[in-house]
Tab-separated table of C-alpha atoms and ligand atoms in Angstrom:
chain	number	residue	atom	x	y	z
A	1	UNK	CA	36.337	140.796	232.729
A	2	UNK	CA	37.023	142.492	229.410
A	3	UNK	CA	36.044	140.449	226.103
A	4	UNK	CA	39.180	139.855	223.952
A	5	UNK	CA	39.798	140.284	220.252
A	6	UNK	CA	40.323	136.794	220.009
A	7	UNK	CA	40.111	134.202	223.244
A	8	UNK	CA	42.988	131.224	221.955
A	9	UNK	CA	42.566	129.879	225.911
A	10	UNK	CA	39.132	129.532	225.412
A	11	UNK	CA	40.181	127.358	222.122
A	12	UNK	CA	42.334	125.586	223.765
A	13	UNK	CA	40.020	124.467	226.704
A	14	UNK	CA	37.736	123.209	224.068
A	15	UNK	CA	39.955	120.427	222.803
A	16	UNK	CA	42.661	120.333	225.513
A	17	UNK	CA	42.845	116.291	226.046
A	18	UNK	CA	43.339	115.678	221.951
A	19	UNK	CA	46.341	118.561	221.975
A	20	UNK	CA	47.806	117.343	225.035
A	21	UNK	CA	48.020	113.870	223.580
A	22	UNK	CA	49.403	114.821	220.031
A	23	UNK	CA	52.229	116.827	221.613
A	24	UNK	CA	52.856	113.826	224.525
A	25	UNK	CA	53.074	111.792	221.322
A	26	UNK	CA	55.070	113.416	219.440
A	27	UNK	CA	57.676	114.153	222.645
A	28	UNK	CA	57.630	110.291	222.836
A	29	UNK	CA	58.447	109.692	219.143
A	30	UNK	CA	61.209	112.038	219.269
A	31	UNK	CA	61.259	112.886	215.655
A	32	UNK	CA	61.457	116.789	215.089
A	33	UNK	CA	61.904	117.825	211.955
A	34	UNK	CA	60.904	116.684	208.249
A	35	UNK	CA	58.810	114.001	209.979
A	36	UNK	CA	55.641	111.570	209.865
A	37	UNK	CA	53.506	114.501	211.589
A	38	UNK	CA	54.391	117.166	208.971
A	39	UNK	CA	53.904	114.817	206.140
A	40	UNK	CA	50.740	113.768	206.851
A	41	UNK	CA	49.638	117.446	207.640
A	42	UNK	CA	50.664	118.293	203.738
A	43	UNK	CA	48.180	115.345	202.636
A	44	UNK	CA	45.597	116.637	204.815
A	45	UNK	CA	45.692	119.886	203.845
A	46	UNK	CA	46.259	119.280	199.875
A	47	UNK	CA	42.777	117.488	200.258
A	48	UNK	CA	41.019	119.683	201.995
A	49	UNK	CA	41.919	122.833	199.866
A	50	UNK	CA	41.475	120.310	196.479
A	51	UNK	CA	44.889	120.634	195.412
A	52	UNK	CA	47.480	117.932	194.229
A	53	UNK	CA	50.235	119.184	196.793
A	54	UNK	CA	50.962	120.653	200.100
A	55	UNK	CA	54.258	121.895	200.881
A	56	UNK	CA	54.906	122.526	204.898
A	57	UNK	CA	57.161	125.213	205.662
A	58	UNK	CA	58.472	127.944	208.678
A	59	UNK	CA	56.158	130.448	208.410
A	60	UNK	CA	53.451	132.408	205.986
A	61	UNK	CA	56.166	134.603	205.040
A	62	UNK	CA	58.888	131.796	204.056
A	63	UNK	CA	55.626	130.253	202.005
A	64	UNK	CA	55.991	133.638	199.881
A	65	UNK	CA	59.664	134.101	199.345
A	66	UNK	CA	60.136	130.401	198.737
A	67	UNK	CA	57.490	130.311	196.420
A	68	UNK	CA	58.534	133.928	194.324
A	69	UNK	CA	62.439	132.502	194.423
A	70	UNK	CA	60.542	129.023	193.334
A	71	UNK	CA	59.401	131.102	190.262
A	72	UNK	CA	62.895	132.356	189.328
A	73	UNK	CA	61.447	135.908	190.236
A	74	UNK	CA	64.312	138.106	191.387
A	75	UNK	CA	66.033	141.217	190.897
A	76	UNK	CA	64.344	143.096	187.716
A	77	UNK	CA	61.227	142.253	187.882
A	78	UNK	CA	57.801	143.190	189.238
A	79	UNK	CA	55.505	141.825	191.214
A	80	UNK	CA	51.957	143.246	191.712
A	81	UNK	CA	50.025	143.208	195.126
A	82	UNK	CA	47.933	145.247	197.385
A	83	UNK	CA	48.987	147.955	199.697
A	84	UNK	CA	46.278	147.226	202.050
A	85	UNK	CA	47.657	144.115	203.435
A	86	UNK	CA	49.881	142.786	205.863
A	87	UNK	CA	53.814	144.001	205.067
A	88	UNK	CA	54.637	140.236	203.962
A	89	UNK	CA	52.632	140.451	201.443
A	90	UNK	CA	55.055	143.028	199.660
A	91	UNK	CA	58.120	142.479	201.866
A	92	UNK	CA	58.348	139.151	200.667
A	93	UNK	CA	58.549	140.816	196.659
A	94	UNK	CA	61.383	143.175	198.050
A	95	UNK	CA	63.001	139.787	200.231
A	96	UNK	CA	64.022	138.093	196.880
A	97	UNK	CA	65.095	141.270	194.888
A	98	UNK	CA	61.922	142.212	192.478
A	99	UNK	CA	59.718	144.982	193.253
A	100	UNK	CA	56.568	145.620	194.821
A	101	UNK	CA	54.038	147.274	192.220
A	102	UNK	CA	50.546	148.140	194.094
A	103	UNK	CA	47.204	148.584	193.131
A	104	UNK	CA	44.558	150.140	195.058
A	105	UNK	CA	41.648	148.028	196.319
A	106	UNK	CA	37.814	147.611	196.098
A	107	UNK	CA	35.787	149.766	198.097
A	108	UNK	CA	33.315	147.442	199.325
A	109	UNK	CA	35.540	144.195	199.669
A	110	UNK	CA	38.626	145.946	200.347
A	111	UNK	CA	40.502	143.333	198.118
A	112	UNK	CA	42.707	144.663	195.121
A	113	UNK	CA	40.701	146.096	192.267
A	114	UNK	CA	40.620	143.989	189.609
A	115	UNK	CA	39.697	146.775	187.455
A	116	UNK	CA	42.840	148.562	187.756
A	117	UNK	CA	45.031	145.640	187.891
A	118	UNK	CA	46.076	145.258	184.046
A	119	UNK	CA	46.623	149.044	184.022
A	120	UNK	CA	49.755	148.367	186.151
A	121	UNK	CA	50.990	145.304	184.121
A	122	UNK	CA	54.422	146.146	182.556
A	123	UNK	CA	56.582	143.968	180.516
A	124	UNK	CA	58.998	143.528	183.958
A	125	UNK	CA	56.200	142.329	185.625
A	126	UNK	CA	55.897	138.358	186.845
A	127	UNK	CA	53.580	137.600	189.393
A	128	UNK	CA	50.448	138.601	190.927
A	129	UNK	CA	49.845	138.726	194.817
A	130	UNK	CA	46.309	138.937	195.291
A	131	UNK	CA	45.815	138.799	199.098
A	132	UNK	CA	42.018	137.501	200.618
A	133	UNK	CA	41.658	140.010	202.907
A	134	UNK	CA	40.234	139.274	206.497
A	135	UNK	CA	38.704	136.010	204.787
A	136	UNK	CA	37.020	137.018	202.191
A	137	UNK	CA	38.509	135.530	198.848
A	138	UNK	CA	39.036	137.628	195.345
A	139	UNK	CA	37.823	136.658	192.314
A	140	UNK	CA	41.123	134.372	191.287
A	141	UNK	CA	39.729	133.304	188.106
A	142	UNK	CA	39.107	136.533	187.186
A	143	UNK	CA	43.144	137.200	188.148
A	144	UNK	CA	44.369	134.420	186.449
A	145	UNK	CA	42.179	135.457	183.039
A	146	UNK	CA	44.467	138.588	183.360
A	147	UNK	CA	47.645	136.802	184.490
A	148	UNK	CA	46.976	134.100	181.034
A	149	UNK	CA	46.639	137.748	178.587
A	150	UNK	CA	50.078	138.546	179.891
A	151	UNK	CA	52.013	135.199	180.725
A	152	UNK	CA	52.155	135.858	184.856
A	153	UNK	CA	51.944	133.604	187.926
A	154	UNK	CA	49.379	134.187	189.933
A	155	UNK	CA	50.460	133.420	194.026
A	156	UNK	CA	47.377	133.721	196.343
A	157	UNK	CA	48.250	135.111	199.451
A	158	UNK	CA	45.391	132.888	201.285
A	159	UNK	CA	47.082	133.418	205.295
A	160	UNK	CA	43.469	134.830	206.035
A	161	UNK	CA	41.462	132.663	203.867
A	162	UNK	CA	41.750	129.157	204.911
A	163	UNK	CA	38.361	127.624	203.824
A	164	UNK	CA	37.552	130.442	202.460
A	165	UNK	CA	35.594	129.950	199.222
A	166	UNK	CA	34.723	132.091	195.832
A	167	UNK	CA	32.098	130.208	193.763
A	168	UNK	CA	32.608	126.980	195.726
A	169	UNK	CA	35.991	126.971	194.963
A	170	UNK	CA	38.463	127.144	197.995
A	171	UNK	CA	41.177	129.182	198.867
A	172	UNK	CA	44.523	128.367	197.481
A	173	UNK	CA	42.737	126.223	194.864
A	174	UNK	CA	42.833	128.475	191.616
A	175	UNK	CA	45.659	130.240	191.634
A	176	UNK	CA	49.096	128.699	190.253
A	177	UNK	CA	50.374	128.672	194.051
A	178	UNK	CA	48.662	130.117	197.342
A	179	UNK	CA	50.503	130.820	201.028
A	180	UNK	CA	48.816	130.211	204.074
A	181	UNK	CA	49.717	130.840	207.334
A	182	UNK	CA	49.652	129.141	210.724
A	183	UNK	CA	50.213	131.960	212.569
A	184	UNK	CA	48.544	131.236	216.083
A	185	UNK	CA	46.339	134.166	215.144
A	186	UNK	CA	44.909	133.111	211.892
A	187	UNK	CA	41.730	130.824	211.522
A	188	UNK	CA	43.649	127.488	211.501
A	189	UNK	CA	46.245	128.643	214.300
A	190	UNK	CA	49.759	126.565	215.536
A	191	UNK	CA	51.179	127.206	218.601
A	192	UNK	CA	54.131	128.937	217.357
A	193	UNK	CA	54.887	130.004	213.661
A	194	UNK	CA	54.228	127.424	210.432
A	195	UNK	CA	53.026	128.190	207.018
A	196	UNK	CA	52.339	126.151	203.702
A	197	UNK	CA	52.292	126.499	199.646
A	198	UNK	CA	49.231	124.569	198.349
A	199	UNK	CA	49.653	124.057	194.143
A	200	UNK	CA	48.722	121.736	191.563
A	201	UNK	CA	52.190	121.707	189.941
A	202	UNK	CA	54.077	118.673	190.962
A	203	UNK	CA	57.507	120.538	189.515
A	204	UNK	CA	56.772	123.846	191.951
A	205	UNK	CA	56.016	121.527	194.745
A	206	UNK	CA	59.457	119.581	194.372
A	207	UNK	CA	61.599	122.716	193.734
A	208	UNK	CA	59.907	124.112	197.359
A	209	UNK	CA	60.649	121.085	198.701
A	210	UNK	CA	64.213	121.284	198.421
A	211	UNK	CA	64.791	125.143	199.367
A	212	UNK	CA	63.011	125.035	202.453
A	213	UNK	CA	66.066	121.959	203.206
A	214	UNK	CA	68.862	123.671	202.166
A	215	UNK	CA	68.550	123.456	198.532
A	216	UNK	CA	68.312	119.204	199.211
A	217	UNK	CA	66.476	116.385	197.733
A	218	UNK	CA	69.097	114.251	199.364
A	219	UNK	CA	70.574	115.400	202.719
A	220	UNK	CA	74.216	116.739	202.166
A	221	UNK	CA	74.047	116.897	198.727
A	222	UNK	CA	72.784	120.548	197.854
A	223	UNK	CA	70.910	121.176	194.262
A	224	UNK	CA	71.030	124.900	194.954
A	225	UNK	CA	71.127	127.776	197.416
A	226	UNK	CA	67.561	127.584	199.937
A	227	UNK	CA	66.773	128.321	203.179
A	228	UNK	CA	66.051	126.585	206.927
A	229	UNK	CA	62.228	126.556	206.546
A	230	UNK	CA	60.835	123.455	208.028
A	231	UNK	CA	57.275	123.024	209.610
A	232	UNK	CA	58.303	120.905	213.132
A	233	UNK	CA	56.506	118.112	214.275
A	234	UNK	CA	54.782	119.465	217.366
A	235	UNK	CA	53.559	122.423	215.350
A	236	UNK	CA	52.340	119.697	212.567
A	237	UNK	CA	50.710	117.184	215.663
A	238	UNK	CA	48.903	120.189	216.941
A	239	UNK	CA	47.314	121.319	213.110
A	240	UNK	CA	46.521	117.789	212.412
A	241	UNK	CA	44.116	118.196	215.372
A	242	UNK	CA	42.655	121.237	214.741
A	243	UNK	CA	41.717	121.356	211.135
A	244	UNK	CA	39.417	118.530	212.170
A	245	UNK	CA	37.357	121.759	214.265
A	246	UNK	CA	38.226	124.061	211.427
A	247	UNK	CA	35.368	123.764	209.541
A	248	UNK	CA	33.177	124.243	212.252
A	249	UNK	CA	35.262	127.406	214.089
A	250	UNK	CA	34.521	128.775	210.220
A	251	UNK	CA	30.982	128.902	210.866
A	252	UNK	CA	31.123	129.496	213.719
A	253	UNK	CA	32.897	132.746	213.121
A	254	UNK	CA	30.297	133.685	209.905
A	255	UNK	CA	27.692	133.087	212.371
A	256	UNK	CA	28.758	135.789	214.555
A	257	UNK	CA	29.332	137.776	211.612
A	258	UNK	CA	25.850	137.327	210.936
A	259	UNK	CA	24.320	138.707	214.089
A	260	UNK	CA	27.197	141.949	214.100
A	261	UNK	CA	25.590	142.345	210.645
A	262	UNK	CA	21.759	142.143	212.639
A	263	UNK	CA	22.582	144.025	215.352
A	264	UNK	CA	24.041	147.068	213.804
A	265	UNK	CA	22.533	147.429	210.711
A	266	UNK	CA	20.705	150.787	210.173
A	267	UNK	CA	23.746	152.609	212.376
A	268	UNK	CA	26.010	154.741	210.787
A	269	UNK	CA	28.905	152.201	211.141
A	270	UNK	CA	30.005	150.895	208.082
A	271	UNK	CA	29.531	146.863	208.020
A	272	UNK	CA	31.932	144.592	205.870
A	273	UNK	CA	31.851	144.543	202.313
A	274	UNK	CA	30.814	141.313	201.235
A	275	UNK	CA	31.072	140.339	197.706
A	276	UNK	CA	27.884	137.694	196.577
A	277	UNK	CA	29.796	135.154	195.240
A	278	UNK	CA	32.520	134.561	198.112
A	279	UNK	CA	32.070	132.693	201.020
A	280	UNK	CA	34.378	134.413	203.841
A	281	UNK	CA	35.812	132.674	206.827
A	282	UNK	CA	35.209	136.320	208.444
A	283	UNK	CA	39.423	136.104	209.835
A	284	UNK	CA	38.511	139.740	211.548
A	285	UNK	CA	34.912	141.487	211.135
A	286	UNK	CA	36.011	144.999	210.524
A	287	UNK	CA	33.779	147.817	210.555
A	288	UNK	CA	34.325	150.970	208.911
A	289	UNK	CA	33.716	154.246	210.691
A	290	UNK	CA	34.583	157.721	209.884
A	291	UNK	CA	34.555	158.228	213.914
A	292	UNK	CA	37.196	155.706	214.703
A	293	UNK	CA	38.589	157.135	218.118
A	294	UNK	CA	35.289	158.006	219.866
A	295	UNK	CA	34.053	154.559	218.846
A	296	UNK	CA	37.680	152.869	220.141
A	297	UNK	CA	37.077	154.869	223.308
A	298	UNK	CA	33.593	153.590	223.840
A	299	UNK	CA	35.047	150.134	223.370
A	300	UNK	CA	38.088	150.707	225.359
A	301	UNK	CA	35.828	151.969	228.181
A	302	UNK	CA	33.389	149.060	228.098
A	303	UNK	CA	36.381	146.729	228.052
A	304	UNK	CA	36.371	145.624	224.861
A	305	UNK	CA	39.570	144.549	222.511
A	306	UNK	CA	39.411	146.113	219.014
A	307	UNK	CA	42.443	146.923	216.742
A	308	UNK	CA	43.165	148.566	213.435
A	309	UNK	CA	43.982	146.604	210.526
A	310	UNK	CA	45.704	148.827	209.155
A	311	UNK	CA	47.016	151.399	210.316
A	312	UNK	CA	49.554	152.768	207.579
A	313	UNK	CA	48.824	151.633	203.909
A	314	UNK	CA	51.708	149.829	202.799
A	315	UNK	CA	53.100	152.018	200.203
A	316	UNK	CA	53.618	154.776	202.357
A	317	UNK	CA	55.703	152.541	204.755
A	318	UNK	CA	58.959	153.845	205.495
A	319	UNK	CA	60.585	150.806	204.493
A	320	UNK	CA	59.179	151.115	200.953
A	321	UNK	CA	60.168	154.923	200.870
A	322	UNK	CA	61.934	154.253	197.660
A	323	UNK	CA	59.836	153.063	195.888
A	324	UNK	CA	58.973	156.621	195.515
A	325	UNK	CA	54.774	156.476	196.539
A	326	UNK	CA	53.371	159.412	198.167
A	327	UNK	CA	50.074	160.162	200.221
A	328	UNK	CA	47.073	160.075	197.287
A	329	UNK	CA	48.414	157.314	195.020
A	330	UNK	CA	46.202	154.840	196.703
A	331	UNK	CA	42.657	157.273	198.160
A	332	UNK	CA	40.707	153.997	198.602
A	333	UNK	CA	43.645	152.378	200.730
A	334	UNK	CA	44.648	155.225	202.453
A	335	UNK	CA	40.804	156.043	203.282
A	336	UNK	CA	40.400	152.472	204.805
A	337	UNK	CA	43.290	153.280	207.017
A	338	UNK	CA	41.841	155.912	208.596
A	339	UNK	CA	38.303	154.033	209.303
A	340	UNK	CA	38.667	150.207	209.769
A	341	UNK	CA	38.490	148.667	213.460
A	342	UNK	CA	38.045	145.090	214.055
A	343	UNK	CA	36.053	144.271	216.658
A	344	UNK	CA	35.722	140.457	218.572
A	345	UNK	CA	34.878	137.607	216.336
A	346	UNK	CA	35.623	134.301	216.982
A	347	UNK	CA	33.454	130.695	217.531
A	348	UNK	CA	34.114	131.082	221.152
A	349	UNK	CA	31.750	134.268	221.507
A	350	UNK	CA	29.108	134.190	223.340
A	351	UNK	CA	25.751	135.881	222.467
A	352	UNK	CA	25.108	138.195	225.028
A	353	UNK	CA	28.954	139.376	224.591
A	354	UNK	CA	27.900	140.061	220.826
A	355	UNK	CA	24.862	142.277	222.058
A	356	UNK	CA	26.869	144.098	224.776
A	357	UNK	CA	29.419	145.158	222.180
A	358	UNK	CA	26.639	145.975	219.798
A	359	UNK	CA	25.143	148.078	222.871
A	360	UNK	CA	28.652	149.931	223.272
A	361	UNK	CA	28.742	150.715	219.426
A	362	UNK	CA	25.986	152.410	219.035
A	363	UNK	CA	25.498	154.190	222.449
B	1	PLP	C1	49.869	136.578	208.597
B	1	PLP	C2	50.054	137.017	207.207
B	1	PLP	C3	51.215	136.725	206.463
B	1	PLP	C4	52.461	136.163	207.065
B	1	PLP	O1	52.334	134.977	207.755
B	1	PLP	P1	53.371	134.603	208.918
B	1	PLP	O2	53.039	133.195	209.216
B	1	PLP	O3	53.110	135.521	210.070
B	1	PLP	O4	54.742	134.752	208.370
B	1	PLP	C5	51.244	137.066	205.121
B	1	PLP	N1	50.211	137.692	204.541
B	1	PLP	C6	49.102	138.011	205.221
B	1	PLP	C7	47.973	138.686	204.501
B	1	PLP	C8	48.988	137.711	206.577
B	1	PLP	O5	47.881	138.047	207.244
């Protein structure tokens, strides 16, 4: 009993013989690493996001730092993100030396505000991190505008997004790089951790290929410092297979979006922001609520998963202590802190589970 935030078993079940047979396959090839599987992943992938290149690597977080450290960003200068985000997002900016610079976010869509963004443009600053948040994509064009007045890379943090889409345009597509991550978790999930850099620059694409092997284009002979970040073969075998469903688990996922919207409009919960010109792939449905604990104990006593995303804006982490933010430097952040629950969503779902949580909401 109990219905889960997300049901991966239930997933799994769904296309259990083709998995099975990819990772039996792969065992009998026994090639690991830097293989057939991973390359054919970064083709797949590169076409279905419309870019020229795919580069497969560790993790979503590795796809950030290899891509800032790609950039020559480092020590000195500034990179600009969200502080409503996963820590990577930022992390990543402190991992290679430069510093996180935030911005406060949209109201309704909860991504950065693109109306404050050039305010915090210095001359030390050298990329952009606009993150998609929960699936729903920023305006990139409209960040890359900005990014062109001011000579700055612009490095989508699309781990959320996956076939996301703003103006028909996909996710990863516009900016000069974008991360994703295959983070069992996320829309297009591994079993284990992988990640990959989706760009149109042929010169990015070959730099990240050699630091995530060493600093290689030839094994053994080392071009410069990088890093062990390698997407394996299994992990590779088992994406191949399900970006075939992902399409479908993505609407699948707005379609239960679309009945949460049905079934509790007119409540006093606050729905998701959507913003008319993105199409989101609806990672999390998070409702807003200015009664967050009664409503997570009406959940929690009708045996329902929910979870806070998130619960501690990220510039008043105590990692990022000095950087020198304090409470009030980011009020729309900090407010969506306090109010956002995510609640079940996933293709898996099954109607009358929708209406019983619907039921528990707003009894
Ligand atoms: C998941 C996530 C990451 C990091 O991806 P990993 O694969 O877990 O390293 C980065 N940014 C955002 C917004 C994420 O949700």
């Amino acid at each position: 009993m109990g219905i889960p935030l997300l049901d991966l078993k239930a997933q799994y079940l769904t296309i259990k013989d083709e998995i099975d047979q990819a990772i039996f396959d792969v065992l009998d090839s026994s090639v690991y690493i830097l293989g057939p599987q991973m390359k054919a992943l970064e083709k797949e992938i590169a076409v279905y996001c419309g870019t020229e290149e795919a580069v497969a690597v560790g993790n979503g977080t590795d796809a950030l730092v290899l891509t800032l450290k790609a950039f020559g960003i480092g020590p000195g200068d500034e990179v600009i993100t969200t502080p409503f985000t996963f820590f990577a997002s930022a992390e990543t900016i402190a991992q290679v030396g430069a510093t996180p610079v935030f911005v406060d976010i949209d109201p309704v869509t909860l991504n950065m505000d693109l109306n404050e963004l050039e305010k915090k443009i210095t001359p030390q600053t050298k990329a952009i991190i606009p993150v998609h948040i929960f699936g729903q994509m920023v305006d990139v064009e409209r960040v890359m505008e900005i990014a062109a007045r001011h000579d700055l890379k612009v490095i989508e943090d699309a781990a959320q997004a996956i076939g996301a889409e703003y103006r028909g345009k996909k996710a990863g597509s516009i900016g000069h790089a974008a991360a994703f991550s295959f983070f069992p978790t996320k829309n297009l999930g591994a079993y284990g951790d992988a990640g990959m850099i989706v760009t149109n620059d042929k010169d990015l694409a070959s730099q990240l290929r050699m630091l995530r092997f060493h600093g290689c284009q030839t094994k053994y002979y080392h071009e410069k410092i990088g890093y062990n970040s390698r997407l394996d073969e299994m992990q590779a075998a088992i994406l191949r297979v399900k970006l075939k469903y992902l399409d479908q688990w993505n609407e699948g996922r707005r379609e239960k979006a679309k009945i949460y919207d049905q079934l509790l409009a007119g409540t006093k919960i606050q729905l998701p922001g959507r913003d008319p010109l993105a199409t989101p792939i609806y990672h999390l449905y998070v409702l807003r609520t200015e009664e967050r604990n009664a409503l997570m104990e009406k959940l929690k006593a009708g045996g329902v998963a929910n979870a806070i995303y998130y619960p501690v804006p990220l510039h008043l982490q105590r990692a990022f202590r000095s950087l020198g933010y304090k409470a009030g430097d980011f009020p729309v952040a900090e407010k969506a802190c306090e109010q956002a629950l995510a609640i079940p969503c996933y293709p898996e779902l099954g109607i009358e589970q929708q209406h019983e949580i619907a039921a528990l909401i707003k009894g």
